[in-house]
Amino acid sequence: MPNIDVESIDRLHHVSEKYPEYCIPMMGLHPTSVGEDWQEQLNITKDHLARHKYIAIGEIGLDLYWDKTFKQEQKAVFEEQLKWSIEYNLPVAIHSRDAISECVECIENVGTSSLKGVFHSFGGTEEELKAILNLNNFLLGINGVVTFKNSTLPTVLKLTDLSQIIIETDAPYLAPVPYRGKRNESSYTLKVVEKLAEIYNTTPQEAGEITTENAIKLFSL
């Protein structure tokens, strides 16, 4: 479970403590939560990171889709949290809406050899996929978008294989076909598995096993 901002921390802890067998927390400051008080939010986030156990730094990154007002601040916050990833030896869960190349640049600024993680909700181009794979230690988070009728993801993903993919929901958003438009939930990931099996000409069981093992390794589950 990713964190979003200071206000979401208590709810994150509450749910993960109530359902520890299902919900494991990350800690981070989401790019759309970066505003004038970014330094204060960052300090509080770092304080929690030092006092609790998390499996990743996330959800962090850049979002240039909704608002570019705090673009430079987003980059500063992202790079600072990438440094936390190295300090605590944790992977990162990256939000990169309309900003994959910028996220790659920030990762390169901090140091690709010391970082690992996943580009959450990947929906990029072939060129962006290649840029991510060139980082060596980053996976692709694939969700219901891959099942959408007009999605280019099935074609783009043919440039890689299941060893580079983990499955996600982005719940309550991006439910896969035939549930598109409904509130997303974890059980619907079966439809994502089936689509990946189709793309890579394998069985749903094998697609599920490989992507599950990828997630277990990445997050040290």
CSV table of C-alpha atoms in Angstrom, one decimal:
chain,number,residue,atom,x,y,z
A,1,MET,CA,0.0,0.0,0.0
A,2,PRO,CA,1.5,3.3,-1.1
A,3,ASN,CA,1.4,6.5,1.0
A,4,ILE,CA,0.3,9.8,-0.6
A,5,ASP,CA,0.8,12.6,1.8
A,6,VAL,CA,1.0,13.5,5.5
A,7,GLU,CA,-2.8,13.3,5.9
A,8,SER,CA,-2.9,9.7,4.6
A,9,ILE,CA,-0.3,8.3,7.0
A,10,ASP,CA,-2.6,7.4,9.9
A,11,ARG,CA,-5.1,5.7,7.6
A,12,LEU,CA,-2.3,3.8,5.9
A,13,HIS,CA,-1.1,2.5,9.3
A,14,HIS,CA,-4.6,1.7,10.5
A,15,VAL,CA,-5.4,-0.5,7.5
A,16,SER,CA,-2.0,-2.2,7.4
A,17,GLU,CA,-2.2,-3.0,11.1
A,18,LYS,CA,-5.8,-4.3,10.8
A,19,TYR,CA,-5.0,-6.5,7.9
A,20,PRO,CA,-1.3,-7.3,8.1
A,21,GLU,CA,-1.6,-10.5,6.1
A,22,TYR,CA,-2.9,-8.5,3.1
A,23,CYS,CA,-1.8,-4.9,3.4
A,24,ILE,CA,1.9,-4.0,3.7
A,25,PRO,CA,2.8,-0.3,3.8
A,26,MET,CA,5.2,1.9,1.8
A,27,MET,CA,6.1,5.4,2.8
A,28,GLY,CA,6.5,8.4,0.5
A,29,LEU,CA,5.3,11.8,-0.6
A,30,HIS,CA,3.3,11.6,-3.9
A,31,PRO,CA,4.2,14.2,-6.5
A,32,THR,CA,0.7,15.6,-6.7
A,33,SER,CA,1.0,16.3,-3.0
A,34,VAL,CA,4.0,18.5,-3.5
A,35,GLY,CA,3.1,22.2,-2.9
A,36,GLU,CA,4.4,25.2,-1.0
A,37,ASP,CA,4.7,23.2,2.2
A,38,TRP,CA,6.8,20.4,0.5
A,39,GLN,CA,9.7,20.7,2.9
A,40,GLU,CA,7.5,20.3,6.0
A,41,GLN,CA,5.6,17.3,4.3
A,42,LEU,CA,9.0,15.8,3.4
A,43,ASN,CA,10.3,16.1,7.0
A,44,ILE,CA,7.3,14.4,8.5
A,45,THR,CA,7.4,11.6,5.9
A,46,LYS,CA,11.1,11.0,6.7
A,47,ASP,CA,10.4,10.9,10.4
A,48,HIS,CA,7.9,8.1,9.9
A,49,LEU,CA,10.3,6.3,7.7
A,50,ALA,CA,12.8,6.3,10.5
A,51,ARG,CA,10.3,5.0,13.1
A,52,HIS,CA,8.3,2.3,11.3
A,53,LYS,CA,9.0,-0.6,9.0
A,54,TYR,CA,8.0,-0.3,5.3
A,55,ILE,CA,8.7,-2.4,2.2
A,56,ALA,CA,9.3,0.5,-0.2
A,57,ILE,CA,9.6,4.2,-0.6
A,58,GLY,CA,6.4,5.1,-2.4
A,59,GLU,CA,4.5,6.4,-4.1
A,60,ILE,CA,7.0,8.9,-5.3
A,61,GLY,CA,7.9,10.5,-8.7
A,62,LEU,CA,6.7,13.2,-11.0
A,63,ASP,CA,3.3,14.2,-12.4
A,64,LEU,CA,3.3,16.7,-15.2
A,65,TYR,CA,-0.2,15.8,-16.3
A,66,TRP,CA,-2.3,17.7,-13.8
A,67,ASP,CA,-0.1,20.7,-12.9
A,68,LYS,CA,3.4,21.8,-13.7
A,69,THR,CA,3.5,24.7,-11.1
A,70,PHE,CA,5.8,22.9,-8.8
A,71,LYS,CA,7.8,20.9,-11.4
A,72,GLN,CA,11.2,21.8,-9.9
A,73,GLU,CA,10.0,21.1,-6.4
A,74,GLN,CA,8.6,17.8,-7.5
A,75,LYS,CA,12.1,16.9,-8.9
A,76,ALA,CA,13.8,17.9,-5.7
A,77,VAL,CA,11.4,15.9,-3.6
A,78,PHE,CA,11.7,12.9,-5.9
A,79,GLU,CA,15.5,12.9,-5.8
A,80,GLU,CA,15.6,13.3,-2.0
A,81,GLN,CA,13.3,10.3,-1.6
A,82,LEU,CA,15.5,8.3,-4.1
A,83,LYS,CA,18.3,9.0,-1.7
A,84,TRP,CA,16.2,7.6,1.2
A,85,SER,CA,15.8,4.5,-0.9
A,86,ILE,CA,19.6,4.1,-0.9
A,87,GLU,CA,19.9,5.0,2.8
A,88,TYR,CA,17.3,2.4,3.9
A,89,ASN,CA,18.0,-0.1,1.2
A,90,LEU,CA,14.4,-0.1,0.0
A,91,PRO,CA,12.9,-0.2,-3.5
A,92,VAL,CA,10.9,2.7,-4.9
A,93,ALA,CA,7.4,2.7,-6.4
A,94,ILE,CA,7.4,5.5,-9.0
A,95,HIS,CA,4.5,7.6,-10.3
A,96,SER,CA,5.5,8.9,-13.7
A,97,ARG,CA,2.5,10.5,-15.4
A,98,ASP,CA,3.6,12.3,-18.6
A,99,ALA,CA,7.1,12.3,-17.0
A,100,ILE,CA,9.0,9.0,-17.7
A,101,SER,CA,12.0,10.7,-19.3
A,102,GLU,CA,12.2,13.2,-16.4
A,103,CYS,CA,12.0,10.4,-13.9
A,104,VAL,CA,14.7,8.5,-15.6
A,105,GLU,CA,16.9,11.6,-15.5
A,106,CYS,CA,16.3,12.0,-11.8
A,107,ILE,CA,17.2,8.4,-11.2
A,108,GLU,CA,20.4,8.9,-13.2
A,109,ASN,CA,21.2,12.0,-11.2
A,110,VAL,CA,21.1,10.0,-7.9
A,111,GLY,CA,22.7,6.9,-9.2
A,112,THR,CA,21.3,4.0,-11.2
A,113,SER,CA,23.5,1.3,-9.7
A,114,SER,CA,22.2,1.9,-6.2
A,115,LEU,CA,18.5,2.1,-7.0
A,116,LYS,CA,15.8,-0.4,-7.7
A,117,GLY,CA,12.0,-0.3,-8.0
A,118,VAL,CA,9.0,-0.3,-10.2
A,119,PHE,CA,7.5,2.2,-12.6
A,120,HIS,CA,3.9,2.0,-11.4
A,121,SER,CA,1.1,1.9,-13.9
A,122,PHE,CA,3.4,1.9,-16.9
A,123,GLY,CA,1.8,3.0,-20.1
A,124,GLY,CA,4.6,4.5,-22.0
A,125,THR,CA,6.1,4.2,-25.5
A,126,GLU,CA,8.6,1.8,-26.9
A,127,GLU,CA,11.3,4.4,-26.4
A,128,GLU,CA,10.3,5.0,-22.8
A,129,LEU,CA,10.2,1.3,-22.1
A,130,LYS,CA,13.8,1.0,-23.5
A,131,ALA,CA,14.9,3.9,-21.2
A,132,ILE,CA,13.5,2.1,-18.2
A,133,LEU,CA,15.0,-1.2,-19.0
A,134,ASN,CA,18.4,0.5,-19.5
A,135,LEU,CA,18.3,1.4,-15.8
A,136,ASN,CA,18.7,-2.4,-15.2
A,137,ASN,CA,17.1,-2.6,-11.8
A,138,PHE,CA,13.6,-1.3,-12.5
A,139,LEU,CA,10.4,-3.3,-13.3
A,140,LEU,CA,7.2,-2.3,-15.0
A,141,GLY,CA,3.9,-2.2,-13.0
A,142,ILE,CA,1.1,-3.4,-15.3
A,143,ASN,CA,-2.6,-3.1,-14.4
A,144,GLY,CA,-6.0,-3.0,-16.1
A,145,VAL,CA,-4.9,-0.6,-18.8
A,146,VAL,CA,-3.3,-3.5,-20.7
A,147,THR,CA,-6.7,-5.0,-21.3
A,148,PHE,CA,-8.3,-1.8,-22.7
A,149,LYS,CA,-9.4,-2.0,-26.4
A,150,ASN,CA,-7.3,0.9,-27.6
A,151,SER,CA,-4.3,0.4,-25.4
A,152,THR,CA,-0.9,0.2,-27.1
A,153,LEU,CA,0.6,-1.6,-24.2
A,154,PRO,CA,0.3,-5.1,-25.6
A,155,THR,CA,2.5,-4.0,-28.6
A,156,VAL,CA,5.0,-2.1,-26.4
A,157,LEU,CA,5.4,-4.9,-23.9
A,158,LYS,CA,6.5,-7.3,-26.7
A,159,LEU,CA,9.9,-5.6,-26.5
A,160,THR,CA,10.4,-7.2,-23.1
A,161,ASP,CA,9.2,-10.3,-21.2
A,162,LEU,CA,7.6,-11.4,-18.0
A,163,SER,CA,10.8,-11.2,-16.0
A,164,GLN,CA,10.4,-7.4,-16.1
A,165,ILE,CA,6.8,-7.2,-15.0
A,166,ILE,CA,4.8,-7.1,-11.7
A,167,ILE,CA,1.0,-6.9,-11.6
A,168,GLU,CA,-0.9,-4.2,-9.8
A,169,THR,CA,-4.3,-2.7,-9.4
A,170,ASP,CA,-4.1,1.1,-9.0
A,171,ALA,CA,-7.4,0.5,-7.1
A,172,PRO,CA,-9.9,1.9,-7.0
A,173,TYR,CA,-9.0,3.1,-10.5
A,174,LEU,CA,-8.2,1.3,-13.8
A,175,ALA,CA,-10.2,-1.8,-13.4
A,176,PRO,CA,-9.6,-4.2,-16.3
A,177,VAL,CA,-12.0,-5.3,-18.9
A,178,PRO,CA,-14.8,-6.5,-18.4
A,179,TYR,CA,-14.9,-4.5,-15.2
A,180,ARG,CA,-13.7,-1.2,-16.7
A,181,GLY,CA,-15.4,1.8,-15.1
A,182,LYS,CA,-16.2,-0.1,-11.9
A,183,ARG,CA,-14.3,0.2,-8.6
A,184,ASN,CA,-11.2,-1.8,-9.0
A,185,GLU,CA,-10.1,-4.6,-6.6
A,186,SER,CA,-7.3,-7.1,-6.2
A,187,SER,CA,-9.3,-10.1,-7.4
A,188,TYR,CA,-9.6,-8.4,-10.9
A,189,THR,CA,-5.8,-8.8,-11.4
A,190,LEU,CA,-6.7,-12.3,-12.8
A,191,LYS,CA,-7.8,-10.5,-16.0
A,192,VAL,CA,-4.4,-8.7,-16.2
A,193,VAL,CA,-2.7,-12.1,-15.8
A,194,GLU,CA,-4.8,-13.6,-18.6
A,195,LYS,CA,-3.9,-10.7,-20.9
A,196,LEU,CA,-0.2,-11.0,-20.2
A,197,ALA,CA,-0.4,-14.8,-20.9
A,198,GLU,CA,-2.0,-13.9,-24.3
A,199,ILE,CA,0.7,-11.4,-25.1
A,200,TYR,CA,3.6,-13.7,-24.2
A,201,ASN,CA,1.9,-16.9,-25.5
A,202,THR,CA,2.0,-18.7,-22.2
A,203,THR,CA,-0.5,-19.9,-19.6
A,204,PRO,CA,-2.1,-17.7,-17.0
A,205,GLN,CA,-0.6,-19.9,-14.3
A,206,GLU,CA,3.0,-19.3,-15.6
A,207,ALA,CA,2.3,-15.6,-16.1
A,208,GLY,CA,1.0,-15.4,-12.5
A,209,GLU,CA,3.9,-17.3,-11.0
A,210,ILE,CA,6.6,-15.3,-12.8
A,211,THR,CA,5.2,-11.9,-11.9
A,212,THR,CA,4.5,-13.0,-8.3
A,213,GLU,CA,8.1,-14.1,-7.9
A,214,ASN,CA,9.2,-10.8,-9.4
A,215,ALA,CA,7.2,-8.9,-6.7
A,216,ILE,CA,8.5,-11.1,-3.9
A,217,LYS,CA,12.1,-10.4,-4.9
A,218,LEU,CA,11.6,-6.7,-5.5
A,219,PHE,CA,9.9,-6.0,-2.1
A,220,SER,CA,11.7,-8.8,-0.1
A,221,LEU,CA,8.3,-10.3,0.8
